[in-house]
Coordinates of C-alpha atoms and ligand atoms in Angstrom, one line a residue:
X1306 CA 152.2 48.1 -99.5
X1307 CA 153.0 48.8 -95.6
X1308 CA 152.0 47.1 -92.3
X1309 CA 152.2 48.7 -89.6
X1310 CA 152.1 47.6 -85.8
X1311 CA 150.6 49.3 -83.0
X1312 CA 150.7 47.7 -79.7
X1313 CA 148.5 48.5 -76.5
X1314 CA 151.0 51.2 -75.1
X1315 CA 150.8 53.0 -78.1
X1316 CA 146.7 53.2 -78.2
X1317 CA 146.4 53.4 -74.4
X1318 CA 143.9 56.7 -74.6
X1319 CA 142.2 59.3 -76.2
X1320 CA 145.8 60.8 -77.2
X1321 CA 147.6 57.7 -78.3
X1322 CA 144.7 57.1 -80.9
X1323 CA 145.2 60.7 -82.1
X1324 CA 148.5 60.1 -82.9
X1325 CA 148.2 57.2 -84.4
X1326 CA 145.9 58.7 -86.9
X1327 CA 149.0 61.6 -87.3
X1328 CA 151.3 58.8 -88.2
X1329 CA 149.1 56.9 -90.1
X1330 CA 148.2 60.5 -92.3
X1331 CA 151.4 60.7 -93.0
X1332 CA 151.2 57.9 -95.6
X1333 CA 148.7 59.2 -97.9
X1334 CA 149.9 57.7 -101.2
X1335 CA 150.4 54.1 -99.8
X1336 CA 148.5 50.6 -99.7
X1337 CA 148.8 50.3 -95.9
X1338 CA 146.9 47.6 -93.2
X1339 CA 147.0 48.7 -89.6
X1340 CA 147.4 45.9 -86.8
X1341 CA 146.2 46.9 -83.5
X1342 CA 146.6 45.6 -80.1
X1343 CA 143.8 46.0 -77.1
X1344 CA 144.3 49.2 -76.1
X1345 CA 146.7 49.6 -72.7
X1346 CA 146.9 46.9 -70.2
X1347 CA 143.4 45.3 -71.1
X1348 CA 144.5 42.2 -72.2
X1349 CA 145.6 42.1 -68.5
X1350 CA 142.3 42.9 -67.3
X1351 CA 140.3 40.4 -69.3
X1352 CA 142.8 37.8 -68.1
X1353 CA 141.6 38.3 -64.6
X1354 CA 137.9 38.7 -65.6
X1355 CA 137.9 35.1 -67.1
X1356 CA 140.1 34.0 -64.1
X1357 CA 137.4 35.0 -62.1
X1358 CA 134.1 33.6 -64.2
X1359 CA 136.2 30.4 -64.0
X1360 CA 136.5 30.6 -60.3
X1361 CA 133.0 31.5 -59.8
X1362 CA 133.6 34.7 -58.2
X1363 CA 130.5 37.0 -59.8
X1364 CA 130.9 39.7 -58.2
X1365 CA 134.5 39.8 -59.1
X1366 CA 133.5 39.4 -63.2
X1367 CA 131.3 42.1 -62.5
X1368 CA 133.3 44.8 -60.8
X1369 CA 136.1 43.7 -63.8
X1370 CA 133.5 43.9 -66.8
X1371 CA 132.6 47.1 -65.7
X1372 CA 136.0 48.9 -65.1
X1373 CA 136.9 47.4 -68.8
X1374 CA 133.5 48.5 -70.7
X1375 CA 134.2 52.1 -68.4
X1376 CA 137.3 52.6 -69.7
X1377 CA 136.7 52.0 -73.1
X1378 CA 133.8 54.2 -73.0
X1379 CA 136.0 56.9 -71.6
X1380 CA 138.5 56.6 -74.7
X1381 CA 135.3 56.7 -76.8
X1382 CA 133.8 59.9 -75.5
X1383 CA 136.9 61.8 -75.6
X1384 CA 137.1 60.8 -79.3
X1385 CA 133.7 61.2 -80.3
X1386 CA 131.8 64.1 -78.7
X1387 CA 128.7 63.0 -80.0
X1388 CA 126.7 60.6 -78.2
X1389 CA 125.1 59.8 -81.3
X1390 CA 127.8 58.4 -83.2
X1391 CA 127.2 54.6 -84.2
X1392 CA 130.6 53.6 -82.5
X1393 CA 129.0 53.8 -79.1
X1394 CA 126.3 50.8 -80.0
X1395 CA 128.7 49.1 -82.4
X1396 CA 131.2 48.8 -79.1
X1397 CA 128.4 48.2 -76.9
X1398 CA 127.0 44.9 -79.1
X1399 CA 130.6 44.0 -78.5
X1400 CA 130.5 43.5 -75.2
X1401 CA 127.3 41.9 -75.2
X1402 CA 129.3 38.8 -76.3
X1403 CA 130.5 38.8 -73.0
X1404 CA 127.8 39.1 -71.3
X1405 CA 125.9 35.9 -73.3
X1406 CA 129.3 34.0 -72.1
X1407 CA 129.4 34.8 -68.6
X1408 CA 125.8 34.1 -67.9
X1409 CA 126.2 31.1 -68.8
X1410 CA 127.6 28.1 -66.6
X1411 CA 131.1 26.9 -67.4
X1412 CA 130.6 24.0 -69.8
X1413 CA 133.5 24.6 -72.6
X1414 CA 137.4 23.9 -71.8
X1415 CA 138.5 27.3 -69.9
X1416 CA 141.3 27.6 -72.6
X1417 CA 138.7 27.7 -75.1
X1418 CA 136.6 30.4 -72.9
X1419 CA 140.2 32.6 -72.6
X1420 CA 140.2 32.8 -76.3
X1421 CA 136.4 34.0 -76.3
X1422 CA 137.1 36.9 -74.1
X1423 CA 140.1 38.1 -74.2
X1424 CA 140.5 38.4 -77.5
X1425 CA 137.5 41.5 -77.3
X1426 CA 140.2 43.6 -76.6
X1427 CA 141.6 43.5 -79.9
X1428 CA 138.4 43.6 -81.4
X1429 CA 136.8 46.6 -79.3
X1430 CA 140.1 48.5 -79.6
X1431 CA 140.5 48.2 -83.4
X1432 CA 136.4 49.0 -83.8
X1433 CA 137.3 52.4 -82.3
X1434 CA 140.3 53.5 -84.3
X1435 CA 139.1 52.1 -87.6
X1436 CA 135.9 54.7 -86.7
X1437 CA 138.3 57.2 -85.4
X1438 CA 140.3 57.6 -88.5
X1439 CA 136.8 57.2 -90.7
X1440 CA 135.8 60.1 -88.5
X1441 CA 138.8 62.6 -89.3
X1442 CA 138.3 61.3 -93.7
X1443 CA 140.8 58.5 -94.0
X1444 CA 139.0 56.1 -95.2
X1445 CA 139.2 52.9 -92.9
X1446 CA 137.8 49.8 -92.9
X1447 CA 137.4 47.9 -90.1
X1448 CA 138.6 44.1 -90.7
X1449 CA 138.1 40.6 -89.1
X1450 CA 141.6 38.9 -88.6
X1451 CA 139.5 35.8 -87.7
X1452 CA 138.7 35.7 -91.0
X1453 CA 142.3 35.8 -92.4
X1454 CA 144.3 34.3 -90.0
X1455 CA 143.0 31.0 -89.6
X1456 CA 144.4 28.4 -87.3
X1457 CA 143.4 24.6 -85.4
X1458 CA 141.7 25.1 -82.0
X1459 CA 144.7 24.7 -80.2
X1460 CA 143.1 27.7 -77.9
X1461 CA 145.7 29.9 -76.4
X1462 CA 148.7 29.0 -78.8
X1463 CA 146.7 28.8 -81.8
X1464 CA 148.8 27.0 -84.6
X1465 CA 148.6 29.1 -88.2
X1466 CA 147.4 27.0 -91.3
X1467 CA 149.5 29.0 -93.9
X1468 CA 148.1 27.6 -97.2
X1469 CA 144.5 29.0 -96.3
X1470 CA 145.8 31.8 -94.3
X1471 CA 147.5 33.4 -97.4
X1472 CA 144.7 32.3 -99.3
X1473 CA 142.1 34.1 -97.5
X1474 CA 144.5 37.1 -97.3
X1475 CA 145.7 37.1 -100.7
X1476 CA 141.4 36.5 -102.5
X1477 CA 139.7 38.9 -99.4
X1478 CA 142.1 41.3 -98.4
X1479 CA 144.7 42.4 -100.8
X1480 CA 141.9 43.8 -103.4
X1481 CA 140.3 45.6 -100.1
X1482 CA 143.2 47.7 -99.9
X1483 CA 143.1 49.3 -102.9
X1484 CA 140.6 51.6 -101.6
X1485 CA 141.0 51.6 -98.1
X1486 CA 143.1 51.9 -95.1
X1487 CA 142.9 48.1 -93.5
X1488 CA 142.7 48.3 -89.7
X1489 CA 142.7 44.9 -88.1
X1490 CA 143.1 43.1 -85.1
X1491 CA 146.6 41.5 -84.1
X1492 CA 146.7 38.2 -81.6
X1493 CA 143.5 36.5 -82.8
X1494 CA 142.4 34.3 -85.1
X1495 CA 139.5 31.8 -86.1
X1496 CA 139.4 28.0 -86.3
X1497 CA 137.8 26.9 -89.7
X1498 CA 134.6 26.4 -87.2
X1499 CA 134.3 30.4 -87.1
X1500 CA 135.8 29.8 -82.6
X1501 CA 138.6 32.9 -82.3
X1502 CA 141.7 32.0 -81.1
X1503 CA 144.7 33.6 -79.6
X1504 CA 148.2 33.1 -80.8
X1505 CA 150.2 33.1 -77.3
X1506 CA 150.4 36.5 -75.4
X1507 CA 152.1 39.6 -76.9
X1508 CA 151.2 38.0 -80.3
X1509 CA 150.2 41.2 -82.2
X1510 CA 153.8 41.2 -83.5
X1511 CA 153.5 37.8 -84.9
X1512 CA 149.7 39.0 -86.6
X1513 CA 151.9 41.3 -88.4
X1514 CA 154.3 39.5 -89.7
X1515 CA 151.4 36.6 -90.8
X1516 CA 150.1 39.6 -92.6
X1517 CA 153.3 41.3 -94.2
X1518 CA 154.2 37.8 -95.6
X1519 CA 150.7 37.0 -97.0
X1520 CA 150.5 40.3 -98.5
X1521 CA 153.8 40.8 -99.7
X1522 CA 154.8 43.8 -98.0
X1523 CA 157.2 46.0 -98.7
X1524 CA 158.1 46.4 -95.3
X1525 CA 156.7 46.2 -91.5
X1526 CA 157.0 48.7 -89.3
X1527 CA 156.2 48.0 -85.5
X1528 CA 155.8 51.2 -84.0
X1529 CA 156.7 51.4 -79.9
X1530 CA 157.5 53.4 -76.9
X1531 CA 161.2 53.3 -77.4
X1532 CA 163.6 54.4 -79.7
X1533 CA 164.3 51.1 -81.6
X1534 CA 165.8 47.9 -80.5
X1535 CA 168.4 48.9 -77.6
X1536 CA 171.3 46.1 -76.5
X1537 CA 170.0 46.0 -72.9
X1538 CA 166.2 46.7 -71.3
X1539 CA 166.7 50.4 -69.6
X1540 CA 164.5 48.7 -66.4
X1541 CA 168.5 47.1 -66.0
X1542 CA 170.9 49.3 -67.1
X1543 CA 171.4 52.6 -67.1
X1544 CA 173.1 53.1 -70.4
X1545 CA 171.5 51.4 -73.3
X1546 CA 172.3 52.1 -77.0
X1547 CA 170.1 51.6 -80.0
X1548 CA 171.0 49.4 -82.5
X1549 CA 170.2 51.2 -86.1
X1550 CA 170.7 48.1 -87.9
X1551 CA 170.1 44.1 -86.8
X1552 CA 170.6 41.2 -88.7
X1553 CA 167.4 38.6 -88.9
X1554 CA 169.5 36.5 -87.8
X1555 CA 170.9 38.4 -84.7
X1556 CA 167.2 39.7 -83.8
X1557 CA 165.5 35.7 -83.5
X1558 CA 168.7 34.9 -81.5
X1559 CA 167.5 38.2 -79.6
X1560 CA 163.7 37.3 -79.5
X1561 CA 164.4 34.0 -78.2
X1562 CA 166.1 34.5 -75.1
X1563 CA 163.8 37.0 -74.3
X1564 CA 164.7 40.5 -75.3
X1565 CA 160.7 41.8 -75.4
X1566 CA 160.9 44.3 -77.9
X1567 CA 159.6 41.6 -80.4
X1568 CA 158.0 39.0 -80.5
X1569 CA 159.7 35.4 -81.0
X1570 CA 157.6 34.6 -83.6
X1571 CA 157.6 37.3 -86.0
X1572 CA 161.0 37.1 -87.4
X1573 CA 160.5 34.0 -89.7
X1574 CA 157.7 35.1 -91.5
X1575 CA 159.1 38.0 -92.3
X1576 CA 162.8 36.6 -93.6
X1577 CA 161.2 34.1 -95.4
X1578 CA 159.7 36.7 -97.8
X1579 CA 162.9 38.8 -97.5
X1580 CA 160.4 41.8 -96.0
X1581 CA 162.4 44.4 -93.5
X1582 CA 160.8 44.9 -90.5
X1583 CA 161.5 48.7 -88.9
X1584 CA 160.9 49.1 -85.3
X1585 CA 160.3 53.0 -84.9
X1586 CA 158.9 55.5 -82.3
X1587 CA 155.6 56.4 -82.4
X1588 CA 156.3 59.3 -79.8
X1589 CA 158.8 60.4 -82.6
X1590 CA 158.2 59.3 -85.5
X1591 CA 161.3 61.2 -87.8
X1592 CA 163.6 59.6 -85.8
X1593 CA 165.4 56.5 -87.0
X1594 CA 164.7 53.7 -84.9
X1595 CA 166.2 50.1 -85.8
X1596 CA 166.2 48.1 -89.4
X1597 CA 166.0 44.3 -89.2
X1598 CA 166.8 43.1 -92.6
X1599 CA 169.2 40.1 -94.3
X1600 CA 172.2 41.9 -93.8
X1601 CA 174.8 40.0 -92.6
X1602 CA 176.3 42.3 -90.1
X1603 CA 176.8 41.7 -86.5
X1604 CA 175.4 43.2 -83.7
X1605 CA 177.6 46.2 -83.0
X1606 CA 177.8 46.1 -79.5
X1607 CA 177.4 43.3 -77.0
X1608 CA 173.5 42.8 -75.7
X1609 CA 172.2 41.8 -72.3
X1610 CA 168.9 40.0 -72.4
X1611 CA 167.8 39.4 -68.1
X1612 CA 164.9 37.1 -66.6
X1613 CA 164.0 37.4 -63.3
X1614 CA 162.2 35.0 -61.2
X1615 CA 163.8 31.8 -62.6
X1616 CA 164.1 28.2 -60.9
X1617 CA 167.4 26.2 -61.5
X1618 CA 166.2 22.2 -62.1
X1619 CA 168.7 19.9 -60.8
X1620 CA 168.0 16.1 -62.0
X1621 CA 170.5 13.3 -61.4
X1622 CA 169.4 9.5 -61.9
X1623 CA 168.8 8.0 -58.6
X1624 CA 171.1 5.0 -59.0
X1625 CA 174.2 7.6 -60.4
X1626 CA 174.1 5.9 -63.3
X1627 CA 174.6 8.5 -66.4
X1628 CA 172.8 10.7 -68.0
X1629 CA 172.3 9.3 -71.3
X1630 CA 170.1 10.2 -74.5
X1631 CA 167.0 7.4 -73.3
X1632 CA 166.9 9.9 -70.0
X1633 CA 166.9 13.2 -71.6
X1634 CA 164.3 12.4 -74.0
X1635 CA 162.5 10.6 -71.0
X1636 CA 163.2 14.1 -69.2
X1637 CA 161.9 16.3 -72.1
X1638 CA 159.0 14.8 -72.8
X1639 CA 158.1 15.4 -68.9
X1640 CA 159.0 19.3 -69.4
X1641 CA 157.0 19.5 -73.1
X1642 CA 153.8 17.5 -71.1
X1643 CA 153.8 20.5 -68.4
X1644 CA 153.8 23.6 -70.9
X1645 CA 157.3 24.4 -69.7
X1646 CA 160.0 26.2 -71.4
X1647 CA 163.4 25.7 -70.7
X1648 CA 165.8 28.8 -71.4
X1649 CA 168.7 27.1 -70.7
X1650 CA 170.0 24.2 -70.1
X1651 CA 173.8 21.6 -69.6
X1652 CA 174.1 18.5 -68.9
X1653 CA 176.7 16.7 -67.4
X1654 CA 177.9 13.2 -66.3
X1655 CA 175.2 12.1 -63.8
X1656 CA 173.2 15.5 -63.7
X1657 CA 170.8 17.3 -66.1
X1658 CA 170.5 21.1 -65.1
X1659 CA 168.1 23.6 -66.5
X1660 CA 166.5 27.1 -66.2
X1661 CA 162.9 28.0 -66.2
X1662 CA 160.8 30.8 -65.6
X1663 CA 158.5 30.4 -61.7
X1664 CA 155.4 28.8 -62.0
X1665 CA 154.5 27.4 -58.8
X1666 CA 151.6 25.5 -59.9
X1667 CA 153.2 23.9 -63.0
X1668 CA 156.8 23.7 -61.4
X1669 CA 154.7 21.5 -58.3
X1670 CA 153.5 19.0 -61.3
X1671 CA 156.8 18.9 -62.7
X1672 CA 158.6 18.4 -60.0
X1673 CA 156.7 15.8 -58.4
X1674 CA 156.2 13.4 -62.1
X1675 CA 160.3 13.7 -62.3
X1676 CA 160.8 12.6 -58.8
X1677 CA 159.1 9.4 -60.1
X1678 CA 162.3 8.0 -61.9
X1679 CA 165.1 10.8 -60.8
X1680 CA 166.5 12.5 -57.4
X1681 CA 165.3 16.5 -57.9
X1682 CA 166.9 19.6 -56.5
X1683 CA 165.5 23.0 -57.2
X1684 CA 166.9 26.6 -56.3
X1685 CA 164.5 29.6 -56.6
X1686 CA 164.8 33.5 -56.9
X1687 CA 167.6 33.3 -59.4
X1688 CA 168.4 35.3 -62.3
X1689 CA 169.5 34.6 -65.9
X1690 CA 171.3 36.6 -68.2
X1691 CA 172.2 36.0 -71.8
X1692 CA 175.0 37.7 -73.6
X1693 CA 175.4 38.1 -77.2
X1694 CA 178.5 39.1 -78.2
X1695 CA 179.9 38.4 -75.2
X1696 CA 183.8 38.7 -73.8
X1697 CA 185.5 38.5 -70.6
X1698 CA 184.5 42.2 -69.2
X1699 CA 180.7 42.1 -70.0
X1700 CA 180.3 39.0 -68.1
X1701 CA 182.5 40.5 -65.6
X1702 CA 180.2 43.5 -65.5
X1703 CA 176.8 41.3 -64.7
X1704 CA 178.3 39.4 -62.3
X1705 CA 179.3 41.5 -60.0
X1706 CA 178.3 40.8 -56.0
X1707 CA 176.5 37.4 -57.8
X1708 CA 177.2 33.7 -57.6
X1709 CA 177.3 31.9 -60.6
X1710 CA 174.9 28.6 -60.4
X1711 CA 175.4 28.0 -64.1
X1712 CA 177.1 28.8 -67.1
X1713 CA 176.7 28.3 -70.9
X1714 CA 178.6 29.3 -73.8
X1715 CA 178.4 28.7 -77.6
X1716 CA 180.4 30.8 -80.0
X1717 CA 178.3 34.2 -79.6
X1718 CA 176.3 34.0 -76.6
X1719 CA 177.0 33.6 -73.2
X1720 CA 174.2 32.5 -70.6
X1721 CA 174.4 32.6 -67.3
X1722 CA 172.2 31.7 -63.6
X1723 CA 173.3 33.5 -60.8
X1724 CA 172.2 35.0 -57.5
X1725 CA 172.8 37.7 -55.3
X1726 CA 175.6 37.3 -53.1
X1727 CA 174.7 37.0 -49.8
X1728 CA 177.0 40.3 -48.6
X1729 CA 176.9 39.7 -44.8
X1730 CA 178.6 36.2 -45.0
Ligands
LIG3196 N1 147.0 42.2 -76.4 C1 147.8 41.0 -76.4 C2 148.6 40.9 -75.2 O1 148.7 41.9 -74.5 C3 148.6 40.9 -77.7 C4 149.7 41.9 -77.8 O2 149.6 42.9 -77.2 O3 150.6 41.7 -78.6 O4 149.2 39.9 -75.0
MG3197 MG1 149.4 44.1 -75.4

């Protein structure tokens, strides 16, 4: 039994769902359930249309709604010449959902209206490949993840209930894929009131692995736009190398500071079952890409993980006294109460530094309920790098023309805030 992972690059048109059939074809003999993501950058879009019902802006929701359904459509003719085909009404009942929602006045927590329209895109883009691929004789069958993957209404960040999760999976689905293809949605799932939730953005990954482990796959196999897992984002570097094989270990420590070829979440799933996960090409599919499994090598080569856009959070008592344990946890429970992450942090003596990603809005709120009990300073526009596997000359290399503002080392990884040099000083 395989999973496989298609994310929204991969099923961005017409083409991308033709080749995920060619791929998927190429499995004829297997038990295999297909994950899908909304196709291309719509999740993007229905962010900004529920942005805008929630602002009031109408004719914004409109103008959005309609690019969205229109480019759907447009994927939908150029699969299905004829007009006749029940796809076009199955994907247009869809999208009546959303207009029933935005009619309405906002009386439901805007979290909770997210998760009601944004997750469409998964389920409009997985209604059109599972018809696709019953079009061309695989046999699909199109599948509710809210059904399976069931969580609390914690809307946005839904939290998975395992035991009825793998129960739902293991009594609905499993026998379903004795005679079918599965094709389901990745990033949503329902509360045990029948609400749809969303698991945190770029979640499809995590779907996956809910599924791989509740099924017992032999394997996952997220299929991207690049060649496997490289040891630096080509956007930064001009020479990046694949790694062909990644520890379970070495790819969390990866996920977590930020390296987006997977997501966070997906890794623990999978090792607790023991399941590899393969990250191959779907633009070349022969090639070998990267295996994730328990091996207990190392990363071959050192790997650069970069943020952009972070702010350096300076807190120091205001009476110099020391930073002790009844401050931090004083301090953290201020950072968890605003939603914000830290990604990395040092404490010394009378000063408690740490990085986050910009958010204006959330880093005001912050800012101004720690200035309550502690003197604040805040630098913006900086950038963080994390090493693994660092030594001297790697940092050396990233550093270059940039003033270090922090730095953090453990045994394998290397972190560090820095900023351009200002050259003409
Ligand atoms: N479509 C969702 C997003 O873009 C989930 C995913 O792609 O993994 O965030
Ligand atoms: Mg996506």
């Amino acid at each position: 039994m395989l999973v496989f992972k298609f994310g929204g690059a991969s099923v961005k048109d017409a083409a991308g769902v033709i080749n995920l059939a060619q791929i998927v074809s190429r499995y004829p003999k297997e038990k295999l359930l297909i994950v899908i993501s909304a196709m291309g950058k719509m999740t993007n879009k229905l962010e900004e249309l529920c942005k805008a019902y929630l602002n009031g802006e109408e004719e914004q929701v409109y103008l959005i709604f309609e690019a969205v359904k229109a480019y759907h459509f447009q994927i939908i003719s150029d699969l299905f010449p004829n007009h006749q085909h029940p796809i076009y009404n199955d994907v247009a009942n869809t999208f009546v959902e959303i207009d029933w929602l935005i009619e309405e006045e906002i009386t439901d927590t805007p979290d909770y209206i997210y998760d009601q329209i944004v997750s469409i895109g998964e389920v409009i883009s997985t209604k059109i490949i599972a018809a696709y691929l019953s079009e061309i004789g695989l046999k699909a069958k199109w599948l509710d993840a809210r059904n399976f993957i069931q969580t609390d209404n914690n809307y946005r960040e839904g939290n998975v209930n395992w035991e009825k999760t793998e129960a739902e999976i293991q009594q609905e689905l499993l026998p379903l894929l004795d005679s079918f293809i599965g094709v389901t949605q990745g990033f949503i799932g329902g509360t045990s009131e029948n609400f749809t939730t969303t698991l945190g953005r770029e979640g499809s990954d995590y779907s996956a692995a809910i599924f791989s482990s509740c099924l017992n796959a032999d394997s996952l196999t997220i299929w991207k736009d690049v060649p496997g897992v490289l040891n630096a984002d080509p956007k930064w570097f001009d020479e990046t190398e694949r790694i062909p094989q990644l520890s379970y270990h070495d790819a969390i420590e990866l996920a977590y500071y930020g390296a987006t070829v997977i997501h966070p979440k997906t890794i623990k799933p999978i090792q607790n079952k023991n399941i590899p996960l393969f990250v191959r090409s779907f633009l070349n599919p022969d090639a070998e890409g990267t295996d994730i499994t328990n091996a207990e090598n190392h990363l071959p080569v050192p790997s650069f993980i970069f943020k952009v856009k972070q702010v350096l959070i300076s807190i120091f008592p205001k009476d110099f006294s020391f930073i002790i344990e009844e401050n931090l946890s004083d301090i953290f429970s201020l950072f968890h109460k605003h939603k914000v992450k830290i990604n990395t942090m040092l404490n010394s003596a009378i000063s408690f530094s740490v990085s986050i990603d910009e958010d204006p809005q959330k880093l005001q709120n912050l800012i101004e309920e720690l200035s309550v009990q502690y003197r604040v300073k805040y630098n913006t526009g900086l950038e963080l790098v994390t090493i693994r596997y660092y030594n001297q000359e790697t940092i050396d290399r990233v550093t270059v023309n940039k003033n270090i503002l922090l730095e953090v080392k453990s045994r394998h990884t290397c972190q560090i805030v820095m900023k351009d040099r200002d050259l003409n000083t």
